[in-house]
PDB file of C-alpha atoms in Angstrom:
ATOM      1  CA  MET A 667      20.012 -60.049  23.180  1.00  0.00           C
ATOM      2  CA  LEU A 668      18.675 -60.672  19.423  1.00  0.00           C
ATOM      3  CA  ARG A 669      15.281 -59.647  20.462  1.00  0.00           C
ATOM      4  CA  ARG A 670      16.442 -56.242  21.847  1.00  0.00           C
ATOM      5  CA  LEU A 671      17.919 -56.167  18.587  1.00  0.00           C
ATOM      6  CA  VAL A 672      15.338 -56.948  16.794  1.00  0.00           C
ATOM      7  CA  VAL A 673      13.182 -54.085  19.058  1.00  0.00           C
ATOM      8  CA  ASP A 674      16.140 -51.720  18.097  1.00  0.00           C
ATOM      9  CA  CYS A 675      16.070 -51.979  14.669  1.00  0.00           C
ATOM     10  CA  LEU A 676      12.529 -51.689  14.514  1.00  0.00           C
ATOM     11  CA  LEU A 677      13.056 -47.925  17.061  1.00  0.00           C
ATOM     12  CA  LEU A 678      15.784 -46.758  13.734  1.00  0.00           C
ATOM     13  CA  PHE A 679      13.470 -47.993  11.280  1.00  0.00           C
ATOM     14  CA  CYS A 680      10.509 -45.926  12.555  1.00  0.00           C
ATOM     15  CA  LEU A 681      12.577 -43.187  13.557  1.00  0.00           C
ATOM     16  CA  LEU A 682      14.489 -42.511  10.468  1.00  0.00           C
ATOM     17  CA  PRO A 683      11.560 -41.593   7.964  1.00  0.00           C
ATOM     18  CA  THR A 684      10.899 -38.853   9.937  1.00  0.00           C
ATOM     19  CA  THR A 685      14.143 -37.450  10.727  1.00  0.00           C
ATOM     20  CA  TYR A 686      15.612 -37.624   7.961  1.00  0.00           C
ATOM     21  CA  SER A 687      12.593 -36.822   5.330  1.00  0.00           C
ATOM     22  CA  TYR A 688      12.968 -33.609   3.541  1.00  0.00           C
ATOM     23  CA  GLY A 689       8.959 -33.990   2.388  1.00  0.00           C
ATOM     24  CA  PHE A 690      10.523 -35.381  -0.880  1.00  0.00           C
ATOM     25  CA  GLU A 691       8.314 -38.482  -1.856  1.00  0.00           C
ATOM     26  CA  THR A 692      10.990 -40.968  -2.120  1.00  0.00           C
ATOM     27  CA  ARG A 693      10.926 -44.996  -3.539  1.00  0.00           C
ATOM     28  CA  GLY A 694       6.923 -44.430  -4.054  1.00  0.00           C
ATOM     29  CA  GLN A 695       5.767 -43.401  -0.913  1.00  0.00           C
ATOM     30  CA  ASP A 696       3.638 -40.980  -0.366  1.00  0.00           C
ATOM     31  CA  CYS A 697       5.570 -38.801   2.515  1.00  0.00           C
ATOM     32  CA  SER A 698       2.353 -36.118   3.414  1.00  0.00           C
ATOM     33  CA  LYS A 699       1.406 -39.180   5.598  1.00  0.00           C
ATOM     34  CA  CYS A 700       5.455 -39.212   7.416  1.00  0.00           C
ATOM     35  CA  HIS A 701       4.046 -35.359   8.296  1.00  0.00           C
ATOM     36  CA  THR A 702       1.506 -34.133  10.178  1.00  0.00           C
ATOM     37  CA  LEU A 703       0.628 -30.654  11.749  1.00  0.00           C
ATOM     38  CA  ASN A 704      -2.562 -29.578  12.999  1.00  0.00           C
ATOM     39  CA  LYS A 705      -4.405 -25.903  13.678  1.00  0.00           C
ATOM     40  CA  GLU A 706      -2.337 -25.515  17.362  1.00  0.00           C
ATOM     41  CA  GLU A 707       0.986 -26.525  16.273  1.00  0.00           C
ATOM     42  CA  ALA A 708       0.565 -24.353  13.170  1.00  0.00           C
ATOM     43  CA  GLN A 709      -0.610 -21.968  15.581  1.00  0.00           C
ATOM     44  CA  ASP A 710       2.725 -22.492  18.082  1.00  0.00           C
ATOM     45  CA  LEU A 711       4.487 -22.032  15.193  1.00  0.00           C
ATOM     46  CA  LEU A 712       3.165 -18.680  13.423  1.00  0.00           C
ATOM     47  CA  LYS A 713       1.984 -16.094  16.433  1.00  0.00           C
ATOM     48  CA  ASN A 714       5.317 -15.024  16.432  1.00  0.00           C
ATOM     49  CA  MET A 715       5.522 -13.750  13.173  1.00  0.00           C
ATOM     50  CA  ILE A 716       2.245 -12.369  12.011  1.00  0.00           C
ATOM     51  CA  PRO A 717      -0.033 -11.001  14.626  1.00  0.00           C
ATOM     52  CA  GLU A 718      -2.834 -11.981  15.999  1.00  0.00           C
ATOM     53  CA  VAL A 719      -3.442 -15.521  14.026  1.00  0.00           C
ATOM     54  CA  ALA A 720      -6.151 -17.633  13.816  1.00  0.00           C
ATOM     55  CA  ILE A 721      -5.578 -20.951  11.815  1.00  0.00           C
ATOM     56  CA  LEU A 722      -8.569 -21.837  10.020  1.00  0.00           C
ATOM     57  CA  ASP A 723      -7.805 -24.676   8.297  1.00  0.00           C
ATOM     58  CA  VAL A 724      -4.480 -27.100   7.698  1.00  0.00           C
ATOM     59  CA  ARG A 725      -4.442 -29.749   4.872  1.00  0.00           C
ATOM     60  CA  PRO A 726      -1.552 -30.250   2.153  1.00  0.00           C
ATOM     61  CA  SER A 727      -0.725 -27.925  -0.365  1.00  0.00           C
ATOM     62  CA  PRO A 728      -1.095 -28.745  -4.493  1.00  0.00           C
ATOM     63  CA  VAL A 729       2.707 -28.171  -3.893  1.00  0.00           C
ATOM     64  CA  LYS A 730       5.402 -31.370  -2.147  1.00  0.00           C
ATOM     65  CA  GLY A 731       6.318 -30.841   0.662  1.00  0.00           C
ATOM     66  CA  PHE A 732       4.220 -28.008   1.636  1.00  0.00           C
ATOM     67  CA  TRP A 733       1.334 -27.334   3.740  1.00  0.00           C
ATOM     68  CA  GLU A 734      -1.461 -25.135   2.673  1.00  0.00           C
ATOM     69  CA  VAL A 735      -2.489 -23.018   6.046  1.00  0.00           C
ATOM     70  CA  TYR A 736      -5.507 -21.040   6.250  1.00  0.00           C
ATOM     71  CA  LEU A 737      -5.650 -18.550   8.529  1.00  0.00           C
ATOM     72  CA  GLU A 738      -7.081 -15.343  10.060  1.00  0.00           C
ATOM     73  CA  SER A 739      -4.713 -11.775  11.137  1.00  0.00           C
ATOM     74  CA  ARG A 740      -6.945  -8.965  12.096  1.00  0.00           C
ATOM     75  CA  GLY A 741      -9.466  -9.264  10.585  1.00  0.00           C
ATOM     76  CA  GLN A 742      -8.312 -10.066   6.899  1.00  0.00           C
ATOM     77  CA  LYS A 743      -8.583 -13.742   5.748  1.00  0.00           C
ATOM     78  CA  GLY A 744      -5.424 -15.079   3.708  1.00  0.00           C
ATOM     79  CA  ILE A 745      -2.990 -18.490   2.589  1.00  0.00           C
ATOM     80  CA  ILE A 746       0.425 -18.997   3.823  1.00  0.00           C
ATOM     81  CA  TYR A 747       2.215 -22.052   2.671  1.00  0.00           C
ATOM     82  CA  VAL A 748       4.174 -23.886   6.015  1.00  0.00           C
ATOM     83  CA  ASP A 749       7.029 -27.014   4.951  1.00  0.00           C
ATOM     84  CA  PHE A 750       7.248 -29.825   6.590  1.00  0.00           C
ATOM     85  CA  GLN A 751      10.273 -29.581   7.765  1.00  0.00           C
ATOM     86  CA  LYS A 752       8.201 -26.103  10.270  1.00  0.00           C
ATOM     87  CA  ARG A 753      10.769 -24.305  10.197  1.00  0.00           C
ATOM     88  CA  HIS A 754       9.998 -22.232   6.715  1.00  0.00           C
ATOM     89  CA  PHE A 755       6.967 -20.479   5.753  1.00  0.00           C
ATOM     90  CA  PHE A 756       5.870 -18.230   2.686  1.00  0.00           C
ATOM     91  CA  SER A 757       3.032 -16.366   1.671  1.00  0.00           C
ATOM     92  CA  GLY A 758       2.277 -15.392  -2.445  1.00  0.00           C
ATOM     93  CA  ALA A 759       0.806 -16.794  -5.327  1.00  0.00           C
ATOM     94  CA  LEU A 760       1.085 -20.199  -5.878  1.00  0.00           C
ATOM     95  CA  VAL A 761       0.657 -20.963  -9.921  1.00  0.00           C
ATOM     96  CA  SER A 762       0.180 -23.372 -11.730  1.00  0.00           C
ATOM     97  CA  LEU A 763       1.967 -23.643 -14.980  1.00  0.00           C
ATOM     98  CA  GLY A 764       0.933 -26.326 -16.713  1.00  0.00           C
ATOM     99  CA  GLU A 765      -2.935 -24.888 -16.083  1.00  0.00           C
ATOM    100  CA  ARG A 766      -1.761 -21.022 -16.024  1.00  0.00           C
ATOM    101  CA  LYS A 767      -3.859 -20.408 -13.138  1.00  0.00           C
ATOM    102  CA  ASN A 768      -3.473 -18.676  -9.671  1.00  0.00           C
ATOM    103  CA  LEU A 769      -4.113 -21.675  -7.333  1.00  0.00           C
ATOM    104  CA  THR A 770      -3.634 -19.604  -4.060  1.00  0.00           C
ATOM    105  CA  GLN A 771      -6.638 -16.863  -5.136  1.00  0.00           C
ATOM    106  CA  GLU A 772      -8.463 -19.881  -6.956  1.00  0.00           C
ATOM    107  CA  ARG A 773      -8.449 -21.951  -3.513  1.00  0.00           C
ATOM    108  CA  LEU A 774      -8.908 -18.169  -1.911  1.00  0.00           C
ATOM    109  CA  VAL A 775     -12.505 -18.092  -3.077  1.00  0.00           C
ATOM    110  CA  GLU A 776     -13.552 -21.375  -2.525  1.00  0.00           C
ATOM    111  CA  LEU A 777     -12.588 -20.637   1.003  1.00  0.00           C
ATOM    112  CA  ASN A 778     -14.393 -17.284   1.397  1.00  0.00           C
ATOM    113  CA  ARG A 779     -17.813 -18.858  -0.023  1.00  0.00           C
ATOM    114  CA  VAL A 780     -20.530 -17.039   1.324  1.00  0.00           C
ATOM    115  CA  ASP A 781     -24.327 -17.323   1.713  1.00  0.00           C
ATOM    116  CA  ALA A 782     -25.732 -14.868  -0.858  1.00  0.00           C
ATOM    117  CA  SER A 783     -29.308 -14.868   0.040  1.00  0.00           C
ATOM    118  CA  GLN A 784     -28.415 -13.702   3.517  1.00  0.00           C
ATOM    119  CA  ILE A 785     -27.458 -10.328   1.888  1.00  0.00           C
ATOM    120  CA  THR A 786     -30.327  -8.196   2.230  1.00  0.00           C
ATOM    121  CA  LEU A 787     -30.405  -5.928  -1.040  1.00  0.00           C
ATOM    122  CA  ASP A 788     -33.219  -3.715  -0.294  1.00  0.00           C
ATOM    123  CA  ASP A 789     -31.328  -0.620  -0.549  1.00  0.00           C
ATOM    124  CA  ALA A 790     -28.763  -2.164  -3.245  1.00  0.00           C
ATOM    125  CA  LEU A 791     -29.385  -0.314  -6.708  1.00  0.00           C
ATOM    126  CA  VAL A 792     -30.422  -2.141  -9.785  1.00  0.00           C
ATOM    127  CA  MET A 793     -28.294  -2.392 -12.984  1.00  0.00           C
ATOM    128  CA  GLY A 794     -30.134  -4.344 -15.734  1.00  0.00           C
ATOM    129  CA  ASP A 795     -33.220  -6.316 -15.230  1.00  0.00           C
ATOM    130  CA  GLN A 796     -34.768  -6.973 -11.937  1.00  0.00           C
ATOM    131  CA  LYS A 797     -36.231 -10.414 -13.040  1.00  0.00           C
ATOM    132  CA  ALA A 798     -33.022 -11.689 -14.778  1.00  0.00           C
ATOM    133  CA  ARG A 799     -31.874 -15.388 -13.675  1.00  0.00           C
ATOM    134  CA  ILE A 800     -28.356 -14.552 -12.310  1.00  0.00           C
ATOM    135  CA  ARG A 801     -28.173 -12.403  -9.246  1.00  0.00           C
ATOM    136  CA  VAL A 802     -24.764 -10.741  -8.391  1.00  0.00           C
ATOM    137  CA  ILE A 803     -23.739  -8.721  -5.933  1.00  0.00           C
ATOM    138  CA  VAL A 804     -21.389  -5.865  -6.315  1.00  0.00           C
ATOM    139  CA  PHE A 805     -20.234  -4.074  -3.358  1.00  0.00           C
ATOM    140  CA  THR A 806     -18.168  -0.439  -4.264  1.00  0.00           C
ATOM    141  CA  ASP A 807     -17.006   2.506  -3.545  1.00  0.00           C
ATOM    142  CA  PRO A 808     -18.230   5.636  -5.432  1.00  0.00           C
ATOM    143  CA  ASP A 809     -14.529   7.055  -5.462  1.00  0.00           C
TER     144      ASP A 809
ATOM    145  CA  MET B 123     -20.481  -4.560 -15.974  1.00  0.00           C
ATOM    146  CA  LYS B 124     -22.116  -2.208 -18.455  1.00  0.00           C
ATOM    147  CA  LYS B 125     -21.032  -4.298 -21.250  1.00  0.00           C
ATOM    148  CA  ILE B 126     -21.729  -7.642 -19.417  1.00  0.00           C
ATOM    149  CA  LEU B 127     -25.154  -6.477 -19.333  1.00  0.00           C
ATOM    150  CA  GLU B 128     -25.544  -5.998 -22.990  1.00  0.00           C
ATOM    151  CA  GLU B 129     -23.832  -9.095 -23.962  1.00  0.00           C
ATOM    152  CA  ARG B 130     -25.890 -11.347 -21.176  1.00  0.00           C
ATOM    153  CA  LYS B 131     -29.528 -10.686 -20.634  1.00  0.00           C
ATOM    154  CA  ASP B 132     -30.616 -13.136 -18.298  1.00  0.00           C
ATOM    155  CA  ILE B 133     -27.774 -11.582 -15.491  1.00  0.00           C
ATOM    156  CA  VAL B 134     -28.134  -8.641 -12.655  1.00  0.00           C
ATOM    157  CA  PHE B 135     -26.508  -6.269 -10.818  1.00  0.00           C
ATOM    158  CA  TYR B 136     -27.096  -5.659  -7.285  1.00  0.00           C
ATOM    159  CA  ILE B 137     -25.312  -2.548  -5.957  1.00  0.00           C
ATOM    160  CA  LYS B 138     -24.572  -2.239  -2.676  1.00  0.00           C
ATOM    161  CA  MET B 139     -22.210   0.963  -1.715  1.00  0.00           C
ATOM    162  CA  PHE B 140     -19.064  -0.146   0.349  1.00  0.00           C
ATOM    163  CA  PRO B 141     -17.203   3.481   1.440  1.00  0.00           C
ATOM    164  CA  LEU B 142     -13.781   2.630   1.642  1.00  0.00           C
ATOM    165  CA  GLN B 143     -12.037   4.757   5.081  1.00  0.00           C
ATOM    166  CA  SER B 144      -9.328   5.348   2.213  1.00  0.00           C
ATOM    167  CA  HIS B 145     -11.658   7.840   0.360  1.00  0.00           C
ATOM    168  CA  PRO B 146     -12.702  10.340   2.533  1.00  0.00           C
ATOM    169  CA  GLU B 147     -15.335  11.853   0.750  1.00  0.00           C
ATOM    170  CA  ALA B 148     -16.907   7.939  -0.355  1.00  0.00           C
ATOM    171  CA  TYR B 149     -19.074   7.642   2.834  1.00  0.00           C
ATOM    172  CA  GLU B 150     -21.358  10.982   2.112  1.00  0.00           C
ATOM    173  CA  LYS B 151     -21.147  10.387  -1.639  1.00  0.00           C
ATOM    174  CA  SER B 152     -23.190   6.588  -1.240  1.00  0.00           C
ATOM    175  CA  LYS B 153     -25.709   7.758   1.091  1.00  0.00           C
ATOM    176  CA  SER B 154     -26.326  10.560  -1.810  1.00  0.00           C
ATOM    177  CA  ILE B 155     -26.396   7.972  -4.214  1.00  0.00           C
ATOM    178  CA  LEU B 156     -28.686   5.845  -2.019  1.00  0.00           C
ATOM    179  CA  CYS B 157     -31.171   8.137  -1.239  1.00  0.00           C
ATOM    180  CA  GLU B 158     -31.960   8.676  -4.579  1.00  0.00           C
ATOM    181  CA  LYS B 159     -31.518   5.236  -5.077  1.00  0.00           C
ATOM    182  CA  SER B 160     -29.559   6.946  -8.690  1.00  0.00           C
ATOM    183  CA  LEU B 161     -28.278   5.136 -10.477  1.00  0.00           C
ATOM    184  CA  ALA B 162     -27.008   7.743 -12.234  1.00  0.00           C
ATOM    185  CA  LEU B 163     -25.728   9.336  -9.913  1.00  0.00           C
ATOM    186  CA  LEU B 164     -23.300   7.260  -9.383  1.00  0.00           C
ATOM    187  CA  GLU B 165     -21.790   6.814 -12.216  1.00  0.00           C
ATOM    188  CA  ASP B 166     -21.355  10.613 -12.006  1.00  0.00           C
ATOM    189  CA  ALA B 167     -19.366  10.177  -8.944  1.00  0.00           C
ATOM    190  CA  PHE B 168     -17.222   7.922 -11.157  1.00  0.00           C
ATOM    191  CA  GLU B 169     -16.945  10.138 -13.260  1.00  0.00           C
ATOM    192  CA  LYS B 170     -15.400  12.203 -10.967  1.00  0.00           C
ATOM    193  CA  LYS B 171     -18.411  14.940 -11.338  1.00  0.00           C
ATOM    194  CA  PRO B 172     -19.256  16.763  -8.243  1.00  0.00           C
ATOM    195  CA  ILE B 173     -22.609  14.953  -6.026  1.00  0.00           C
ATOM    196  CA  PRO B 174     -25.132  16.706  -3.795  1.00  0.00           C
ATOM    197  CA  LYS B 175     -25.055  16.276  -0.326  1.00  0.00           C
ATOM    198  CA  PRO B 176     -27.004  13.692   0.509  1.00  0.00           C
ATOM    199  CA  LYS B 177     -30.850  14.506   0.853  1.00  0.00           C
ATOM    200  CA  CYS B 178     -32.009  12.169   3.553  1.00  0.00           C
ATOM    201  CA  GLU B 179     -30.556  10.742   6.529  1.00  0.00           C
ATOM    202  CA  THR B 180     -30.002   6.349   6.039  1.00  0.00           C
ATOM    203  CA  THR B 181     -28.361   4.538   8.082  1.00  0.00           C
ATOM    204  CA  ALA B 182     -27.856   1.528   4.835  1.00  0.00           C
ATOM    205  CA  VAL B 183     -24.684   3.085   4.691  1.00  0.00           C
ATOM    206  CA  ASP B 184     -23.624   1.623   7.456  1.00  0.00           C
ATOM    207  CA  GLU B 185     -25.015  -1.030   7.223  1.00  0.00           C
ATOM    208  CA  SER B 186     -23.749  -2.435   4.419  1.00  0.00           C
ATOM    209  CA  THR B 187     -20.037  -1.656   5.208  1.00  0.00           C
ATOM    210  CA  ARG B 188     -20.807  -3.060   8.706  1.00  0.00           C
ATOM    211  CA  LEU B 189     -21.728  -6.614   6.400  1.00  0.00           C
ATOM    212  CA  ALA B 190     -19.216  -6.293   3.993  1.00  0.00           C
ATOM    213  CA  GLN B 191     -16.797  -6.636   6.334  1.00  0.00           C
ATOM    214  CA  ARG B 192     -18.341  -9.418   7.761  1.00  0.00           C
ATOM    215  CA  LEU B 193     -17.882 -11.164   4.847  1.00  0.00           C
ATOM    216  CA  GLY B 194     -13.891  -9.968   5.059  1.00  0.00           C
ATOM    217  CA  ILE B 195     -14.607  -7.674   1.638  1.00  0.00           C
ATOM    218  CA  ASN B 196     -11.111  -5.672   1.791  1.00  0.00           C
ATOM    219  CA  SER B 197     -11.421  -3.801  -1.686  1.00  0.00           C
ATOM    220  CA  VAL B 198     -13.879  -2.392  -3.826  1.00  0.00           C
ATOM    221  CA  PRO B 199     -15.456  -3.559  -6.509  1.00  0.00           C
ATOM    222  CA  THR B 200     -16.096  -7.102  -4.523  1.00  0.00           C
ATOM    223  CA  LEU B 201     -18.534  -9.750  -6.388  1.00  0.00           C
ATOM    224  CA  ILE B 202     -20.724 -12.196  -4.894  1.00  0.00           C
ATOM    225  CA  LEU B 203     -21.441 -14.905  -7.397  1.00  0.00           C
ATOM    226  CA  PRO B 204     -24.930 -16.912  -6.764  1.00  0.00           C
ATOM    227  CA  ASP B 205     -22.895 -19.863  -5.366  1.00  0.00           C
ATOM    228  CA  GLY B 206     -21.080 -17.181  -3.052  1.00  0.00           C
ATOM    229  CA  ARG B 207     -18.067 -17.475  -4.332  1.00  0.00           C
ATOM    230  CA  MET B 208     -16.781 -13.776  -3.391  1.00  0.00           C
ATOM    231  CA  VAL B 209     -14.176 -12.241  -6.790  1.00  0.00           C
ATOM    232  CA  PRO B 210     -13.060  -9.201  -5.425  1.00  0.00           C
ATOM    233  CA  GLY B 211     -10.747  -6.434  -7.731  1.00  0.00           C
ATOM    234  CA  TYR B 212     -11.778  -5.311 -11.187  1.00  0.00           C
ATOM    235  CA  LYS B 213     -11.584  -8.007 -13.643  1.00  0.00           C
ATOM    236  CA  ASP B 214     -12.693  -7.673 -17.680  1.00  0.00           C
ATOM    237  CA  ALA B 215     -16.158  -8.174 -19.032  1.00  0.00           C
ATOM    238  CA  ARG B 216     -14.852 -11.672 -20.763  1.00  0.00           C
ATOM    239  CA  THR B 217     -13.360 -12.823 -17.241  1.00  0.00           C
ATOM    240  CA  LEU B 218     -16.436 -11.891 -15.627  1.00  0.00           C
ATOM    241  CA  ILE B 219     -18.404 -13.758 -17.450  1.00  0.00           C
ATOM    242  CA  GLN B 220     -16.251 -16.895 -18.137  1.00  0.00           C
ATOM    243  CA  LEU B 221     -16.628 -16.947 -13.590  1.00  0.00           C
ATOM    244  CA  ILE B 222     -20.303 -16.411 -13.573  1.00  0.00           C
ATOM    245  CA  GLY B 223     -20.454 -19.284 -16.080  1.00  0.00           C
ATOM    246  CA  ASN B 224     -24.698 -20.394 -17.174  1.00  0.00           C
TER     247      ASN B 224
END
């Protein structure tokens, strides 16, 4: 009987944090560890809202209580934020007040890195000194 | 870009044509510019001066368009820095110099 009670108590303690957690850190515990979101789950959550969605990466966002979900939809890559409860998401720019930086854009730039050496430059117009050290490739439209 | 080049002699721009579908004349203009390999012609186009019809057959515009789409580029101008960072949208010279770094 006592053993049963102990087991029940343990179960209760194990379940409580997930049932009642709202994604905020309380009493110094790191709540991101109580929450998980994998790509398949994210795909399931979002497939009815975002057409042809493919999840490329999921990680904790700079804001507590949210996942940063990097995804592709109809050839466009982007970031959205999903809350730990998996009941809401938002898309838009996350801006750091302290650093005065658009964190979303910065992260996208980081994620969308390409191999610049793989881009053929035979057909490119050269502006500046061809021998210059730093080559910047510009895709532009004449209109 | 000119402003940047004045300030930084160690930077060179390689300009690839990526005519957007929303600009119906941009494709032909891009071809003309590449046929002549002419920066002057590109500048004329920016200034809305009339651009002569292309004087050659080239697939370069189609190829660079395909490449741009593959890289996920969907706005112009988009810059690609030597370290692979993509910078979409117009930025002023100071911001760009900061992004390019040393």
